[in-house]
Short mmCIF file of C-alpha atoms in Angstrom, two decimals:
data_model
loop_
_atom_site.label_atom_id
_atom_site.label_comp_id
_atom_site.label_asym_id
_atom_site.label_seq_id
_atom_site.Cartn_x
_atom_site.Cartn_y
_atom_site.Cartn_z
CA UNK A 1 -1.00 -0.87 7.99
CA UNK A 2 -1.00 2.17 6.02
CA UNK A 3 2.46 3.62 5.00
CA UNK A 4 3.31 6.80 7.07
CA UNK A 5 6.01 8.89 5.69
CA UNK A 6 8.55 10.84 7.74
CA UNK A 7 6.78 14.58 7.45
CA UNK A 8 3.74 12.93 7.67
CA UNK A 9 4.20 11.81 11.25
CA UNK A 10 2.73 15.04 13.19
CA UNK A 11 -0.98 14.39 10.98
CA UNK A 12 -0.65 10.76 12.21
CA UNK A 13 0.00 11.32 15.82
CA UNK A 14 -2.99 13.46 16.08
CA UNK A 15 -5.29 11.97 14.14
CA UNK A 16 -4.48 9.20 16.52
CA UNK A 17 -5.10 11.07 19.43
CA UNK A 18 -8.95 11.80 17.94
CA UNK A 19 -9.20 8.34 17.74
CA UNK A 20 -8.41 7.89 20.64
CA UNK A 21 -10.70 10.25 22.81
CA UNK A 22 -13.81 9.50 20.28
CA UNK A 23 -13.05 5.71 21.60
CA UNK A 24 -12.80 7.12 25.05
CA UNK A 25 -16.29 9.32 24.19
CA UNK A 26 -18.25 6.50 23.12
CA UNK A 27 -17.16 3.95 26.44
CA UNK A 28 -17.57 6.34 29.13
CA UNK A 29 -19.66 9.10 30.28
CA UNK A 30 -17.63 12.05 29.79
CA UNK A 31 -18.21 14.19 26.67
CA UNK A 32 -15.33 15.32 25.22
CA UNK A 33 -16.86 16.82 22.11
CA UNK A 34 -15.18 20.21 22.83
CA UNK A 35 -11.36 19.09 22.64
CA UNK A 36 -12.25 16.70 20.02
CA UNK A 37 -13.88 19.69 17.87
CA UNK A 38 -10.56 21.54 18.75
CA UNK A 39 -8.24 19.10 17.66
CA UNK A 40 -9.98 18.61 14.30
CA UNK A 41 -9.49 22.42 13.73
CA UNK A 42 -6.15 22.17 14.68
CA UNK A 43 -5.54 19.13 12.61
CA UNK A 44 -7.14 20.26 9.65
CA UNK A 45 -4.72 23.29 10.13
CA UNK A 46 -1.72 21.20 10.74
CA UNK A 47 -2.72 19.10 7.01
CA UNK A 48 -2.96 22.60 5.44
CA UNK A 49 0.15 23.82 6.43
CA UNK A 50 2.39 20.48 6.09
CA UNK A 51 0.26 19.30 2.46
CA UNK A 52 0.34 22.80 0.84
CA UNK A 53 3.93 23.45 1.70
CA UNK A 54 5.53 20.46 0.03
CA UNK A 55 9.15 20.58 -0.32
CA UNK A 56 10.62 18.33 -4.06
CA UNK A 57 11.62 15.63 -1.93
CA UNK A 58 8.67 15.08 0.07
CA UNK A 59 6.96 15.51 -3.27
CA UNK A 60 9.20 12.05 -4.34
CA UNK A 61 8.56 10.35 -1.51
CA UNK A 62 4.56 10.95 -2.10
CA UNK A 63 5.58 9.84 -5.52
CA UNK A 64 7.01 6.78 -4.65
CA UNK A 65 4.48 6.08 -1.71
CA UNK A 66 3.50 2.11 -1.54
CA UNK A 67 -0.24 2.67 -1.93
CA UNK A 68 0.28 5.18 -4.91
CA UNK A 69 -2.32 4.27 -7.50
CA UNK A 70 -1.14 2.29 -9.83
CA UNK A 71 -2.32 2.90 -13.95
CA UNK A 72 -4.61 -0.49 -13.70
CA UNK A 73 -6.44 1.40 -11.44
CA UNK A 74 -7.04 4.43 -13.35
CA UNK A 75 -8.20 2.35 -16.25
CA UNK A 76 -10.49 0.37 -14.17
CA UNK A 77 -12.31 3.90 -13.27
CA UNK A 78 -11.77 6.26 -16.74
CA UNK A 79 -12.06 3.25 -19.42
CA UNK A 80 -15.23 1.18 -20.34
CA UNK A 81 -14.58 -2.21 -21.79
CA UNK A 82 -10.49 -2.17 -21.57
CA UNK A 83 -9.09 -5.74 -23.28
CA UNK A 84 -5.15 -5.98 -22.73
CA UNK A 85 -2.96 -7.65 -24.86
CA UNK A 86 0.20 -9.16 -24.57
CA UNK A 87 3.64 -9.92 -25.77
CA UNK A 88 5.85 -7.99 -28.38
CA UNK A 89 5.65 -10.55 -31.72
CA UNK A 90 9.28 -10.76 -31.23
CA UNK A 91 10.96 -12.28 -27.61
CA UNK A 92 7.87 -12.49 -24.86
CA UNK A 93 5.59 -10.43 -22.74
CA UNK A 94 6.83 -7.65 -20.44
CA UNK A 95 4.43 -6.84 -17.29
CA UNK A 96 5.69 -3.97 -16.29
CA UNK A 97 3.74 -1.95 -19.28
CA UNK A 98 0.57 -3.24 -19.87
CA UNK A 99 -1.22 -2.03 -23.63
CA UNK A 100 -4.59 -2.69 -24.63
CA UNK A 101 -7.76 -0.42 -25.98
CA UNK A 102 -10.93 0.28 -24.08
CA UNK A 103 -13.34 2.93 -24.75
CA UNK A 104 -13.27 6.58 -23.28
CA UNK A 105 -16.85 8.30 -23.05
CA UNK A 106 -18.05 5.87 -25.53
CA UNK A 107 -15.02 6.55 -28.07
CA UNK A 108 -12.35 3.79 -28.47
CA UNK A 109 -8.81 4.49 -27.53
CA UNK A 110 -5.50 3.08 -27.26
CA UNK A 111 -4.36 2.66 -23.72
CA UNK A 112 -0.77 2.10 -22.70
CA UNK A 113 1.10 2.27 -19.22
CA UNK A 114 3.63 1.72 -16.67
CA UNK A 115 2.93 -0.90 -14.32
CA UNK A 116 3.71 -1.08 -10.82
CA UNK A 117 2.67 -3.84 -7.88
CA UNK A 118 0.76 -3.24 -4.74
CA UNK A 119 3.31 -6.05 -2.78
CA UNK A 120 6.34 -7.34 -2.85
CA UNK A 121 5.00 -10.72 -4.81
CA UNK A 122 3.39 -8.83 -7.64
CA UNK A 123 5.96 -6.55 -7.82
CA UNK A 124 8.55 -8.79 -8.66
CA UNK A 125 6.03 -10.15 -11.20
CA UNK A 126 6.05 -6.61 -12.75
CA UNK A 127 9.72 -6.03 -12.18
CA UNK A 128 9.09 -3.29 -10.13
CA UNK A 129 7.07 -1.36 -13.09
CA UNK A 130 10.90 -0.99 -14.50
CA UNK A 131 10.28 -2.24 -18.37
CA UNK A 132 13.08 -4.72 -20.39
CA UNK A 133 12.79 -4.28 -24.29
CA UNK A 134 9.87 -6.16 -24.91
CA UNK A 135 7.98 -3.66 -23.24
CA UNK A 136 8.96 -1.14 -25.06
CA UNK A 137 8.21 -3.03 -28.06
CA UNK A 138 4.98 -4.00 -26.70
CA UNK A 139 3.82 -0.36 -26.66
CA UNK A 140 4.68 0.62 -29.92
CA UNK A 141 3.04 -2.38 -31.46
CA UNK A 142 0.11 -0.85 -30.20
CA UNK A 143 0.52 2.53 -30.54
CA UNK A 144 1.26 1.37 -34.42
CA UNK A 145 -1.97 -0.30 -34.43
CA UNK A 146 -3.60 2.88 -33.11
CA UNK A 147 -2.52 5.16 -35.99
CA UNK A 148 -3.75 2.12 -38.42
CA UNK A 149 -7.59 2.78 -36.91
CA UNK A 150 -7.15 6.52 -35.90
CA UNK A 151 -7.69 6.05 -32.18
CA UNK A 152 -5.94 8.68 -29.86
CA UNK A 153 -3.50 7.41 -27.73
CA UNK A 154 -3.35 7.63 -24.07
CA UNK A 155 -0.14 6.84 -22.00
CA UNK A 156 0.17 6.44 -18.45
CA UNK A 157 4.04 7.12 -16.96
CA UNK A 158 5.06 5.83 -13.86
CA UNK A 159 8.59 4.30 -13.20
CA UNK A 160 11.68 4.14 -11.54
CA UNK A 161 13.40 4.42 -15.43
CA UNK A 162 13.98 0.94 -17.73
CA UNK A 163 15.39 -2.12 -16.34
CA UNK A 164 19.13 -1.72 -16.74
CA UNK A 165 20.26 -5.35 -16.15
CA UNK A 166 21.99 -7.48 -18.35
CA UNK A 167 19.12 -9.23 -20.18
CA UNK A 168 17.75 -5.76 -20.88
CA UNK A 169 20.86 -4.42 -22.23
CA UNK A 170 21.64 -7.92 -24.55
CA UNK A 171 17.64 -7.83 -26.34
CA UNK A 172 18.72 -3.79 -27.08
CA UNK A 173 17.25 -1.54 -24.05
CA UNK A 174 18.57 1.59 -25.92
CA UNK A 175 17.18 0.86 -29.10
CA UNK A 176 13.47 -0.13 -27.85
CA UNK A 177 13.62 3.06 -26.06
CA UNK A 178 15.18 5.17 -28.93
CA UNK A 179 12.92 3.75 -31.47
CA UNK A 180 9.97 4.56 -29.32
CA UNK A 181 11.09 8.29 -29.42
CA UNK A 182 11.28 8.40 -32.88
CA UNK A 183 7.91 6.94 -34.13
CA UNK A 184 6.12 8.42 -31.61
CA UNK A 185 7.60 11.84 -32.58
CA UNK A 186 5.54 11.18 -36.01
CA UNK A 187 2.51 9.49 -35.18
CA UNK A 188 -0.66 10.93 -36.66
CA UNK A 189 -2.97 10.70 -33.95
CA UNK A 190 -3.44 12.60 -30.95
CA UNK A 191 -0.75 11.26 -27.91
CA UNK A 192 -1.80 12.05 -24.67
CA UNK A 193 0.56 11.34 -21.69
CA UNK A 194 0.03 11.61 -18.06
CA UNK A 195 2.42 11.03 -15.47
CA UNK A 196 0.67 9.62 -12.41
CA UNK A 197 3.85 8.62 -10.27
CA UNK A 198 7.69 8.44 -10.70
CA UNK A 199 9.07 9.58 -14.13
CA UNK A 200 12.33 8.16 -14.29
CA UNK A 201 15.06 8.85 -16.98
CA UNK A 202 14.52 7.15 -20.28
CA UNK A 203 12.17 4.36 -19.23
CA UNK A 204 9.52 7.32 -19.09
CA UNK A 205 10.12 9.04 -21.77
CA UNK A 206 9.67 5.83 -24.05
CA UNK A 207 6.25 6.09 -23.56
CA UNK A 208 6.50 10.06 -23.24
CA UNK A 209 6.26 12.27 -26.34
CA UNK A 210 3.23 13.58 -26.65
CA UNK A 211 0.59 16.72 -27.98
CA UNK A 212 0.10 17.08 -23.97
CA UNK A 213 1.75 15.99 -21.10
CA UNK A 214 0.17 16.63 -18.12
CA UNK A 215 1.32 15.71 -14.46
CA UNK A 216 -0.05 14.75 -11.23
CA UNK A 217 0.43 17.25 -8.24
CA UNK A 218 3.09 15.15 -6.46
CA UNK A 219 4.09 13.16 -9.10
CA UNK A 220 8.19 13.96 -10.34
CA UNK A 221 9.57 14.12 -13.85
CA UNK A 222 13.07 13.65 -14.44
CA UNK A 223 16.45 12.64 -16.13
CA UNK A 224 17.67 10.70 -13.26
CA UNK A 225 16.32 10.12 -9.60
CA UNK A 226 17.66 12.30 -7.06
CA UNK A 227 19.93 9.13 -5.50
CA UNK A 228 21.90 8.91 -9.15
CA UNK A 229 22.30 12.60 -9.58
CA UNK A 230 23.82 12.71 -5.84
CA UNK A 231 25.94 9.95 -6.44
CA UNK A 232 27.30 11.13 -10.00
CA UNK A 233 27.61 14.59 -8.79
CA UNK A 234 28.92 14.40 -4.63
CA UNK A 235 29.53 10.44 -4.89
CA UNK A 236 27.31 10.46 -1.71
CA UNK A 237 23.41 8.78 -3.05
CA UNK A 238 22.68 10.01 0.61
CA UNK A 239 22.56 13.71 -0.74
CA UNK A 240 19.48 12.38 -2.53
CA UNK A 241 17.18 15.47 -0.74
CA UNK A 242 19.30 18.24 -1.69
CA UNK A 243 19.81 16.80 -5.33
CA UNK A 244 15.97 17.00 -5.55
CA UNK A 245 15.54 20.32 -4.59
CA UNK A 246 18.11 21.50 -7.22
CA UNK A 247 17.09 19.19 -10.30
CA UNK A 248 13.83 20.79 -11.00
CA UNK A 249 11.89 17.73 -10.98
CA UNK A 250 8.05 18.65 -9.48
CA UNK A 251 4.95 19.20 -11.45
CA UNK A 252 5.48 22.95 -10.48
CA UNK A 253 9.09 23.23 -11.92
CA UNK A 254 8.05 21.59 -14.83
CA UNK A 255 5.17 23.71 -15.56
CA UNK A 256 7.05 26.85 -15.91
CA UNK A 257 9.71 25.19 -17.71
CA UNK A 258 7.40 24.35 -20.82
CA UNK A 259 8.05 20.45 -20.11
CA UNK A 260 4.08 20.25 -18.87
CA UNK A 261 0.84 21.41 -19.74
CA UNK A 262 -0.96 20.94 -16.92
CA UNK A 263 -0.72 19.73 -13.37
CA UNK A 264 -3.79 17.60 -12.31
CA UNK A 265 -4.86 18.29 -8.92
CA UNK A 266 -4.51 15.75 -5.87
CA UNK A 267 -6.36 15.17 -3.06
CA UNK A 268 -4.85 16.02 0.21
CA UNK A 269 -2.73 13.98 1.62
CA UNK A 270 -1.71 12.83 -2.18
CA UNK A 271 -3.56 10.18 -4.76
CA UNK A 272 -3.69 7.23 -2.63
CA UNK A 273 -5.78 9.06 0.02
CA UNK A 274 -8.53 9.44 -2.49
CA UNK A 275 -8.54 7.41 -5.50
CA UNK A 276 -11.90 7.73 -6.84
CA UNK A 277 -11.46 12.13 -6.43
CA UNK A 278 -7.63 11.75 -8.26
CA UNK A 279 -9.57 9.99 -10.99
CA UNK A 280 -12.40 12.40 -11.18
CA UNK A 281 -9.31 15.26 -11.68
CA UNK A 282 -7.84 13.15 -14.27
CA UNK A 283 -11.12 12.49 -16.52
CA UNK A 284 -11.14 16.57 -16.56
CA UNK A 285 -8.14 17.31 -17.79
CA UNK A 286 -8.50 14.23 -20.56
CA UNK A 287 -11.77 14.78 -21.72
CA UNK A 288 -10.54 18.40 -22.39
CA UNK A 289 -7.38 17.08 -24.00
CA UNK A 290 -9.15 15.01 -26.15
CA UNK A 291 -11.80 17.11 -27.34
CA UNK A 292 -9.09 19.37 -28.58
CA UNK A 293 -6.76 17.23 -30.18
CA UNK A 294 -9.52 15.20 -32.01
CA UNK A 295 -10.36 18.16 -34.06
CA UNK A 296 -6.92 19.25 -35.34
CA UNK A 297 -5.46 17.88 -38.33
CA UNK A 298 -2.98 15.56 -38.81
CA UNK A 299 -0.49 17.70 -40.36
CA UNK A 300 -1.24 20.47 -37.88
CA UNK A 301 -0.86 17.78 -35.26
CA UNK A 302 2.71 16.60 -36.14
CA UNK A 303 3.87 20.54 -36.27
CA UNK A 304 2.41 21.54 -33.19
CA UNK A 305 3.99 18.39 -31.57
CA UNK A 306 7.49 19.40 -33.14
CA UNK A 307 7.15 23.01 -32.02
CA UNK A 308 6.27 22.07 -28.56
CA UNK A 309 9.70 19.80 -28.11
CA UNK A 310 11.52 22.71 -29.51
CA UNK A 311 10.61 25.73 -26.88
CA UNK A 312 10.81 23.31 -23.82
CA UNK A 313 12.81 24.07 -20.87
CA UNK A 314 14.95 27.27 -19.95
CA UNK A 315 18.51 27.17 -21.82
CA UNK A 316 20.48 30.23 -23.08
#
């Protein structure tokens, strides 16, 4: 059964009710075709008005919506001949980043990502697409190895933030993370980073600094989710709506504060109603990406990339 969310509830109800009388149509000999034909018009109104009105925290829950596409997905449609790898050379294998290479129109590249289940069995076998250390670790390896053979990297961000248990903390969360920042800040080949879902706190941002970030429509960007901002700043995590509406954490906020250069179109309805269209928007804005950041040199490439961190966001 396909998740509904709460403003969503109105499309459902009539769509159901179309069902319904087409059902009706087809088994008996009335023709309905006329109040059918007007409740499509009126539903197709009703998606325009409730889709292309989105408030931040409807724009999180589309974010965090169960059938989201995940980044295994959009590698199975943008990539040609992916091969993931595993494991960090240091304490194990983290599944909730997967790394590998894989060729983009015929061009290899180095793909990284957040990874998320589709139920609750693989998601507990990719923690939830919240990353320990090794992850972390795991990435850079690869992004290392990327620099070694000049192939452009390509980083898909989707997660609640890093794992903050215990284990995570003892095998040095902070320092995977911080590490990450820093030698991705002076890689020499292009870094191109997408976020397709939730982009939570430092667990995104370890695979986030980049030559262009770009952002899906609904997707959210953001120091903290809306639940720990409300409880840090009303002690009430059930203020999480009105935290979201004041943290500046859509792809539209972000896009006039400098933190994003583009927002990638979604179907309506969001990703998950039409994978194979959100993937068609994403190959646009990529192939443009790279074409332009393949050309520019190195040195140009590490300046632009510092001057881009420095005029982000809206401070005085």
């Amino acid at each position: 059964m396909k998740q509904v969310l709460d403003f969503e509830k109105p499309i459902a109800d009539l769509r159901e009710k179309i069902v319904e009388l087409k059902s009706f149509t087809e088994d008996s000999d009335m023709d309905l075709t006329d109040e059918i034909s007007t409740l499509e018009k009126r539903l197709e109104t009703l998606e325009n008005d409730i889709y292309g009105n989105l408030q931040p925290w409807q724009r999180v829950q589309m974010a965090r919506h169960q059938e989201r596409p995940t980044t295994l997905d959009y590698v199975e449609r943008l990539f040609t001949d992916f091969i993931e790898f595993h494991g960090d050379r240091f304490y194990g294998d983290d599944e909730a980043i997967i790394a590998g290479i894989a060729l983009y129109q015929n061009k290899p590249v180095t793909v990284i990502g957040h990874q998320r289940g589709k139920d609750t069995k693989e998601n507990i076998r990719r923690n939830f697409g919240m990353p320990h250390p090794e992850g972390y670790r795991k990435a850079l390896r690869h992004m290392q190895q990327a620099e070694k053979f000049s192939r452009p990297i390509i980083c898909f961000i989707d997660t609640k933030g890093a794992y903050p248990g215990k284990a995570a903390e003892e095998r040095g969360q902070s320092e995977a993370i911080a590490k990450n920042l820093m030698e991705m800040a002076g890689l020499r080949v292009p870094i191109i980073c997408i976020v397709v879902g939730e982009g939570g706190s430092g667990g995104a941002l370890g695979l986030g600094v980049g030559d262009r970030i770009h952002m899906l429509e609904n997707s959210t960007y953001s120091v903290i989710s809306p639940e720990g901002a409300a409880a840090l700043l009303w002690k009430d995590s059930g203020m999480a709506q009105q935290a979201a509406e004041n943290m500046k954490i859509t792809s539209y906020d972000l896009k006039e504060l400098d933190v994003v250069d583009d927002i990638i179109p979604e179907p309506r309805g969001g990703a998950h109603r039409n994978l194979e269209l959100q993937a068609e928007n994403i190959d646009a804005v990529l192939a443009k990406s790279i074409d332009e950041l393949m050309d520019t040199p190195s040195d140009a490439l590490l300046e632009n990339r510092w001057e881009k961190y420095q005029k982000m966001g809206d401070y005085k």
